[in-house]
XYZ file of C-alpha atoms in Angstrom:
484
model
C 285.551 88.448 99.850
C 284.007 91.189 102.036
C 286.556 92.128 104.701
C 284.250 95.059 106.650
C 284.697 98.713 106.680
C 286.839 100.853 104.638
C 289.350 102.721 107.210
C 292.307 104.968 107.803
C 295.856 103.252 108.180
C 295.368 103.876 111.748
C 292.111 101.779 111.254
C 289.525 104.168 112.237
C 286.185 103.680 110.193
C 285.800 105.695 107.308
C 282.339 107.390 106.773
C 282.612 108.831 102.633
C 285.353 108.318 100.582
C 283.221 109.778 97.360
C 283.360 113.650 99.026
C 285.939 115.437 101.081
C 284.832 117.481 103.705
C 284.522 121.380 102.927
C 283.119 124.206 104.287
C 279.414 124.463 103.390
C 278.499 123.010 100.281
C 280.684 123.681 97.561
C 283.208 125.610 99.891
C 286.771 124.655 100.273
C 287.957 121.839 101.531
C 288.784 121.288 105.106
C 292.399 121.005 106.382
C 290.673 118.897 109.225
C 289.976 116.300 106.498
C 292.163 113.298 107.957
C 290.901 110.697 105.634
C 291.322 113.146 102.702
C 295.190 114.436 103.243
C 295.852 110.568 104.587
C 294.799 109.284 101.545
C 297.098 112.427 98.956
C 299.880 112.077 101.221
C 300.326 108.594 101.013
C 300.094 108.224 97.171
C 302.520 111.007 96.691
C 304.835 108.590 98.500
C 303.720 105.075 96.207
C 306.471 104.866 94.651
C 310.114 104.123 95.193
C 313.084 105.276 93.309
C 313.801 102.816 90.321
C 316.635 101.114 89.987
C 319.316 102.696 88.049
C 319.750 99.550 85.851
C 317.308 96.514 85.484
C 314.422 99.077 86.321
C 312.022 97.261 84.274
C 311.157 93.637 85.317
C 309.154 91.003 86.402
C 309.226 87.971 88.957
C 308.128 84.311 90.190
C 308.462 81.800 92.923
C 309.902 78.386 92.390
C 311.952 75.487 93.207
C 315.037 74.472 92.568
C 315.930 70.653 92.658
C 319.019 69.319 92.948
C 319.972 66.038 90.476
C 323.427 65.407 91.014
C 326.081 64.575 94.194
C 328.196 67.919 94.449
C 329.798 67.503 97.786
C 332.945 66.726 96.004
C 332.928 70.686 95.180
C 330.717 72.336 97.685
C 330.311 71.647 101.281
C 326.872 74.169 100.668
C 323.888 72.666 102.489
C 321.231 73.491 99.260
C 323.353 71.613 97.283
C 324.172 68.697 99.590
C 321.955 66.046 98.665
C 320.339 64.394 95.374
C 316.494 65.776 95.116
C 316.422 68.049 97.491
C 314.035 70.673 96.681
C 314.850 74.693 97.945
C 312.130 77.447 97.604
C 313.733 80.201 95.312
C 312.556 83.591 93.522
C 313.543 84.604 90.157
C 313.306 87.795 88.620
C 314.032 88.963 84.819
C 314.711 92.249 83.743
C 315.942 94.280 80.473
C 319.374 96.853 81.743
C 318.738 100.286 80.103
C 315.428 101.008 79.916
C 313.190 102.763 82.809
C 310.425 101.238 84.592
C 308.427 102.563 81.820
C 310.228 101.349 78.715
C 309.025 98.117 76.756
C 310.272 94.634 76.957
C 310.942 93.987 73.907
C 314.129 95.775 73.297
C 317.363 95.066 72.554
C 319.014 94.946 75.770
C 320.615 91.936 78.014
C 318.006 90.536 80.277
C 319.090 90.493 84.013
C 318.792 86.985 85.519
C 318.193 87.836 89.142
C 317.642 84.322 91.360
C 317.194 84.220 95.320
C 317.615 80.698 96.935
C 316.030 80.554 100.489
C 318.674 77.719 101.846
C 318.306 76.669 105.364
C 321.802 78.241 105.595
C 320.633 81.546 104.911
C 319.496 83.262 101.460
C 321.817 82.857 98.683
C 321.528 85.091 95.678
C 323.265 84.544 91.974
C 322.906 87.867 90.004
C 323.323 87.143 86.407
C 322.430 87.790 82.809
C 321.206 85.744 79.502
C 324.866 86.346 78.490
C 327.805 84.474 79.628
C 329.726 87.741 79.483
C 329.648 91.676 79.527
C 330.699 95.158 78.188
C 333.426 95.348 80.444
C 335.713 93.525 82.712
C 336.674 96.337 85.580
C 333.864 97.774 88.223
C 335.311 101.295 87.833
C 334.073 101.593 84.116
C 330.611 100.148 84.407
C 329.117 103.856 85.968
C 330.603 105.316 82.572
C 329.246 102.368 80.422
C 325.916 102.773 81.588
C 325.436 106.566 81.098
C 326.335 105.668 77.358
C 323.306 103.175 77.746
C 321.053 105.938 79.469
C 319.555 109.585 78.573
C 322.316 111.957 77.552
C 322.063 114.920 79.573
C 322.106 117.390 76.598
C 319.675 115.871 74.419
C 317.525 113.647 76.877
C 317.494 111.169 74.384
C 320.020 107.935 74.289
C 322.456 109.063 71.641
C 324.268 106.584 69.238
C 327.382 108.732 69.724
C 327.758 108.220 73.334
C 327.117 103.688 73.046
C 329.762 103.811 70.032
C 332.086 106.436 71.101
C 332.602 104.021 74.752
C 332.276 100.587 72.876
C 334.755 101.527 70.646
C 337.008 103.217 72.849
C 336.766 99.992 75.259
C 337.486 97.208 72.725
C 337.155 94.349 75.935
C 333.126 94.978 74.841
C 333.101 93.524 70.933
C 332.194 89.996 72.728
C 329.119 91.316 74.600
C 328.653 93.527 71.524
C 328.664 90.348 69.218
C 326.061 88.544 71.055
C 323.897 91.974 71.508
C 323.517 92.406 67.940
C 323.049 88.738 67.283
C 320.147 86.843 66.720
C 319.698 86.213 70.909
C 319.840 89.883 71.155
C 316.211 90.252 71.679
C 314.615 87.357 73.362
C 310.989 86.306 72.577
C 310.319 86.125 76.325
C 311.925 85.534 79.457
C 310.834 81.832 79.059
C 312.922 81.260 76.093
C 316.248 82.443 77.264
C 319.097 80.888 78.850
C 320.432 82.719 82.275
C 324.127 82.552 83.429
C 325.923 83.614 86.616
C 328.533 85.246 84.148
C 330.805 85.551 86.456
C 333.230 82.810 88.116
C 332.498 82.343 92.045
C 334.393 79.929 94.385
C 333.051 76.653 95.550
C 334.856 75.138 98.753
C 334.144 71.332 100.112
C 334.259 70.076 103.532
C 338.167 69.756 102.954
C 338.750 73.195 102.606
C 339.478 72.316 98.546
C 338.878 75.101 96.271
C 337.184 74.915 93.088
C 336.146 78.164 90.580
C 332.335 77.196 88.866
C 330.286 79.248 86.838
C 326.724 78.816 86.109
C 324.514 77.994 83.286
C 320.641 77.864 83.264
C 319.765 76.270 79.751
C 315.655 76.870 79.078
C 313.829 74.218 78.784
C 310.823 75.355 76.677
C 314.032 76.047 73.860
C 315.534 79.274 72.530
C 313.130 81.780 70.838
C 314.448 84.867 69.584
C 312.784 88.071 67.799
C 314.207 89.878 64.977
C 314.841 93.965 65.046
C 310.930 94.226 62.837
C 309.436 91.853 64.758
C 310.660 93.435 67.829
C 309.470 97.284 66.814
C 306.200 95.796 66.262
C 305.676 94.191 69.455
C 306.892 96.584 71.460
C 304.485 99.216 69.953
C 301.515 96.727 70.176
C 302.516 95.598 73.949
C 305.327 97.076 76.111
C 304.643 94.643 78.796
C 305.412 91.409 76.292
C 307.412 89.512 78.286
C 306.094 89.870 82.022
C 302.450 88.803 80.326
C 304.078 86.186 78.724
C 305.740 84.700 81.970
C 302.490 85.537 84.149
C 300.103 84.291 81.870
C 302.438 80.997 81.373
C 302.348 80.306 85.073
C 298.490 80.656 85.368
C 298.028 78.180 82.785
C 300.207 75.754 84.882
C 302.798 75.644 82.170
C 305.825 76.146 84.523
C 308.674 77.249 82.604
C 311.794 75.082 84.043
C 315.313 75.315 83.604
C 318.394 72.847 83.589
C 321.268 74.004 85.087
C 324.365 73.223 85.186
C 327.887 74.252 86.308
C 331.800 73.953 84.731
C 334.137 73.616 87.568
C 337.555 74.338 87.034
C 340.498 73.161 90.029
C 341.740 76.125 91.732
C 345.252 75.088 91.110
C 344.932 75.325 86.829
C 343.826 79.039 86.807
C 346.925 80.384 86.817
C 348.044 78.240 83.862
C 344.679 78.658 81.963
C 344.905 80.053 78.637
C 342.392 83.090 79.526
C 341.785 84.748 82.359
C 339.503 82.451 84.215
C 338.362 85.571 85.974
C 337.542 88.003 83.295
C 334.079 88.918 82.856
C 334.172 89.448 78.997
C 335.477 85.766 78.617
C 333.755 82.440 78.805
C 335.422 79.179 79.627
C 335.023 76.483 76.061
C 333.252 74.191 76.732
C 336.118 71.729 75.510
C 337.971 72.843 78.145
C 335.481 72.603 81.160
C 332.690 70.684 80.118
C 329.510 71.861 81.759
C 328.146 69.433 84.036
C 324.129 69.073 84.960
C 323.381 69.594 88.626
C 319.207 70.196 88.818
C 316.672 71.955 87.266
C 314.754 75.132 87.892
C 310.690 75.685 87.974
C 308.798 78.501 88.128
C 305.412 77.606 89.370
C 303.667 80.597 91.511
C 303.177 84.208 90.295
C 303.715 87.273 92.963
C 300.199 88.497 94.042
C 301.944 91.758 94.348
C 304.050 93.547 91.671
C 305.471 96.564 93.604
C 305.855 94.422 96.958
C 307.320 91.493 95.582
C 309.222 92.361 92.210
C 309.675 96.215 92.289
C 311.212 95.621 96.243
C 312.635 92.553 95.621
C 316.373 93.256 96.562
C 319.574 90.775 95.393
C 323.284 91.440 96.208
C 325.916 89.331 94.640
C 327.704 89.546 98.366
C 324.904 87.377 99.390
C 326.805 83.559 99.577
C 326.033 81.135 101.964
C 329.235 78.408 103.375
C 330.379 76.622 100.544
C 330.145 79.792 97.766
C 331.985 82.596 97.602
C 333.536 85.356 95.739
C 335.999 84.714 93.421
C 339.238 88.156 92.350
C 336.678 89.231 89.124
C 336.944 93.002 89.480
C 333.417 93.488 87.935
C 332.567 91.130 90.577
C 334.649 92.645 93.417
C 332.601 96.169 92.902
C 329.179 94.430 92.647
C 329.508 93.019 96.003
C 329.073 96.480 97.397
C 327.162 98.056 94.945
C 323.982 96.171 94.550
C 323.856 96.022 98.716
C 324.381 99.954 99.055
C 321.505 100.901 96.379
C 319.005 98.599 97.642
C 319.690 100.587 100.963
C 319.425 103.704 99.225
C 316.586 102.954 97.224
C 314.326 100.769 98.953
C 315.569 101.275 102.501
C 318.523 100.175 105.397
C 315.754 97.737 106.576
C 314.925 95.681 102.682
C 315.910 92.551 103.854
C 313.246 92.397 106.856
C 310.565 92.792 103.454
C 308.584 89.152 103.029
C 309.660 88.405 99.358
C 313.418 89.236 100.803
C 314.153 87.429 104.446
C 314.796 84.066 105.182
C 312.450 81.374 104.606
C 314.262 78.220 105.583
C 315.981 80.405 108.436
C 315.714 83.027 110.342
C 317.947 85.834 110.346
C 319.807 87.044 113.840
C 321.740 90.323 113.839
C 322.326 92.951 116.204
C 321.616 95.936 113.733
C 318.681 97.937 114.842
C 316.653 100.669 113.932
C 316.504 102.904 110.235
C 313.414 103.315 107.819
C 310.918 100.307 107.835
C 312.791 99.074 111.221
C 309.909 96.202 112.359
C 310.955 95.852 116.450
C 311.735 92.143 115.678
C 314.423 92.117 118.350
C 312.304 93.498 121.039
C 314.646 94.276 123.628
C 317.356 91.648 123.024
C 321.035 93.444 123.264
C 322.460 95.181 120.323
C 325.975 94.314 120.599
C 328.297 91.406 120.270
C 329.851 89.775 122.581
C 327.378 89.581 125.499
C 326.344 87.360 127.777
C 322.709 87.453 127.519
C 322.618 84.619 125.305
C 322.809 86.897 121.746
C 323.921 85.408 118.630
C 327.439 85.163 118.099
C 330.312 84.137 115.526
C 330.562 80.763 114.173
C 334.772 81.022 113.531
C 334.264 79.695 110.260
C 334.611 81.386 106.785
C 331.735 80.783 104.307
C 334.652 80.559 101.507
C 338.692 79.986 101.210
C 341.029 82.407 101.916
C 343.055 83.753 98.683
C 346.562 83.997 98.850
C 348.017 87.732 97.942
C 351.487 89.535 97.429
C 352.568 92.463 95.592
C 351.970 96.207 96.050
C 348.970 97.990 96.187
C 347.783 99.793 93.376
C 345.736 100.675 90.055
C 347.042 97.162 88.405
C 345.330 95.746 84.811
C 344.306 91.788 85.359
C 347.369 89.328 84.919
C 347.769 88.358 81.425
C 346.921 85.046 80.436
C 348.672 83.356 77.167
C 345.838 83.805 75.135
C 344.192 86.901 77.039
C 342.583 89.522 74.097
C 339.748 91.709 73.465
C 338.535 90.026 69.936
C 339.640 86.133 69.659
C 335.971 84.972 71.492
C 334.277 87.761 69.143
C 335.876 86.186 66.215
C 334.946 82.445 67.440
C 331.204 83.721 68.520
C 330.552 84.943 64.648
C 332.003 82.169 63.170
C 329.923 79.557 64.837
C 327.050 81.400 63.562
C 325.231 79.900 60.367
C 325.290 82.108 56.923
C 321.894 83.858 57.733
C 323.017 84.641 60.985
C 325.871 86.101 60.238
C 323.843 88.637 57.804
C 321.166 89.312 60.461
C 324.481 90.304 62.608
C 325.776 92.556 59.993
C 322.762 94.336 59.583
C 321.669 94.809 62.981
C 325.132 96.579 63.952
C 325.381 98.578 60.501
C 322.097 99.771 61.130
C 323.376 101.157 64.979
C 326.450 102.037 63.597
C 325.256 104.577 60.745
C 323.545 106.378 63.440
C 326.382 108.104 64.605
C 327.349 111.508 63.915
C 330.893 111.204 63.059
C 333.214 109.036 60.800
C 335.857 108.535 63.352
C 333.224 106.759 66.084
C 331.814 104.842 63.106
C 335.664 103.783 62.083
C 336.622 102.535 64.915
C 333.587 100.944 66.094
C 334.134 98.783 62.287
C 337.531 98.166 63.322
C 337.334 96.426 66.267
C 335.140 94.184 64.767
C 337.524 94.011 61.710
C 340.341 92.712 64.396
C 337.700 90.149 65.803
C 337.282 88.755 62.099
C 338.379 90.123 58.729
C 335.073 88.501 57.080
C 333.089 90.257 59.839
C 334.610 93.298 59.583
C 334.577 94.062 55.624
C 331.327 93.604 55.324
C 330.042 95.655 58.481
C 332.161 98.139 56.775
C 330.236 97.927 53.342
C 327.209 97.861 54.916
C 327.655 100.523 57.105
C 328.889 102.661 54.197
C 325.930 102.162 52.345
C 323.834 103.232 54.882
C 325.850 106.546 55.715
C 325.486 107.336 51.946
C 322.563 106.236 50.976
């Protein structure tokens, strides 16, 4: 499609973009050359930082239907009627590796999904785990630089992931499933996604229910093993994002079922684990999850960097009906993810198309900062006025808690059955025989990579007090490799 003359961003003409302009012919070039120092400056200045985590990733547009009643739980308008249909973006991503890095590592995938309710945009921030490394927002800055380049070596060091894993023994869960066969997904298609954490649900009546989310694929669970994953990633880092794109153009729309377990706000305190902690899930024979509407992915971004790369989701964005729920990973992610997508992307990343409103439109009175767009014109900037501005509604998107006790640097209530290894333990014993082996050998062969007998003792160990089976033979195993 022709669409006339090439020109500056101020949209003058330009005349030769083959030559810059120089002095004579083959003189130097001319500082005068607008076009030419236009065109430098502005791809000096493509890029964006990356994220810090889920740098690498890729995106898609879909809809989300809802198939069952859930006003009983949720007085959310999205949710508030059987087949309604909301517009939503979804975007996968692996946690430790750079923009640059391959897909197909072994990594949890992010599980990143924007609804764009008529009630505003409501974003659930998850993973294709149920759970994770650790259970207090104070330790996940230290648990990632284990995950990243040590500052020595450049290089992500084996010492550094063990030394913190087994030093934090609330991570042999997440560890567990890592290493496990759905430690390496075959493509973002063929995962499950979860909201991993637990999040608060509220009715019309004010009634208060906890609910965490499950998003089962529906194309089934395809896994690769550690060889098969080497292999790929070697033959084609970008694996998985073809995979999805290339899915989509065909007009197979991968599709989701999801469902939710809801669990009475009065039976937490009585539940046999915290309900709360992020390195827990709830059995399923105690909350039974419960199928609410299915997810499709059906139209690809025409634009990676505009739509993927500045794509922006905070876990603080809830809508009336959700809302946040005492998790302390939870508790630091609502401010985190909102302050670096300022940092990174800019104070003004929700006015970007893949990020605003679509079934709404958004009406603030903050003004101004990078990528600022004049949308307010001159409206007033403050609140209250009387010139007709937007003002409060009095009512809370979510319950009020109730609270008591001191301030202060206090571990998570104990729960009856609250420990560090018992849903390790369960995870590797549902496994089959062959599983089980493929477990063994994918953390002996980490393991053995570490540099001293103590990290490689107690990283056994903790597995040894999630299952004795488990743990003598990661101990063989790892033996033989640190003497063979």
């Amino acid at each position: 499609m022709t669409q006339g003359p090439l020109t500056t961003e101020a949209g003058a003409p330009v005349a030769d973009n083959q030559n810059s302009e120089t002095a004579g012919a083959g003189g130097p070039v001319l500082l005068q050359d607008q076009s030419l120092l236009e065109k430098l400056a502005h791809f000096n200045r493509e890029r964006i930082p990356e994220r810090v985590v889920h740098a690498r990733g890729a995106g898609a547009y879909g809809t989300f239907t809802l198939t069952r009643d859930v006003s009983r739980w949720t007085r959310a308008a999205f949710l508030s009627e059987v087949g309604k249909q909301t517009e939503a973006f979804l975007r996968f991503s692996t946690v430790a590796g750079s923009l640059g890095a391959p897909d197909a590592v072994r990594d949890p995938r992010g599980f990143a999904l924007k609804f764009y309710t008529e009630e505003g945009n409501y974003d659930l921030v998850g993973n294709n785990t149920p759970v994770f490394f650790v259970k207090d927002a104070v330790k996940f800055p230290d648990f990632i630089h284990t995950q990243k380049r040590d500052p020595y070596t450049g290089s992500q060091e084996a010492d550094n992931v063990w030394d913190f894993w087994g030093l934090s023994p609330e991570s042999t869960h997440q560890v567990t499933w890592l290493f496990g066969d759905r430690g390496i997904p075959a493509g973002y298609r063929h995962m499950n996604g979860y909201g991993s954490h637990t999040y608060q649900w509220n009715n019309e009546a004010g009634e208060v229910f906890w609910v965490k989310y499950h998003f089962k694929t529906d194309q089934g669970i395809e896994n690769l093993t550690t060889e098969e994953a080497e292999a790929l990633a070697g033959r084609d880092p970008d694996s998985h994002q073809r995979d999805l794109r290339e899915a989509i153009e065909r007009g197979e729309y991968p599709s989701w079922t999801v469902q939710v377990q809801i669990m009475p706000a009065a039976e937490a305190a009585g539940y046999r684990f915290n309900p709360f902690d992020l390195t827990k899930v709830w059995p399923h024979g105690d909350y039974p999850p419960i199928e609410i509407g299915r997810l499709e992915l059906n139209r690809n971004p025409q634009n990676i960097f505009a739509e993927v790369e500045q794509s922006v989701f905070s876990p603080a964005h809830f809508v009336p009906g959700i809302g946040p729920s005492p998790d302390k990973m939870l508790q630091g992610r609502l401010f985190a993810y909102g302050d670096a997508h300022r940092y990174r992307v800019g104070v003004n990343a929700d006015h970007l198309p893949v990020n605003r409103p679509r079934a709404t439109e958004a009406h603030t009175h903050s003004r101004d900062g990078f990528l600022y767009d004049g949308r307010h014109r001159g409206a007033k900037n403050y609140e209250p006025n009387s010139f007709g501005g937007p003002h409060q509604t009095g009512r809370p998107l979510w319950q009020p808690l109730p609270v008591g006790g001191a301030t202060g640097d206090h571990d998570a209530p104990r729960h009856a059955e609250d420990d560090d290894f018992v849903q390790a333990g369960d995870l590797y014993r549902l496994m089959p025989e062959d599983a089980r082996q493929r477990l063994v050998d994918n953390l002996a062969g980490s393991i053995a990579g570490v540099s001293r007998e103590d990290i490689a003792e107690r990283a056994v160990h903790n597995f040894r007090r999630a299952d004795g089976d488990l743990g003598k033979r990661l101990e063989a195993a790892v033996r033989a490799l640190r003497e063979g």
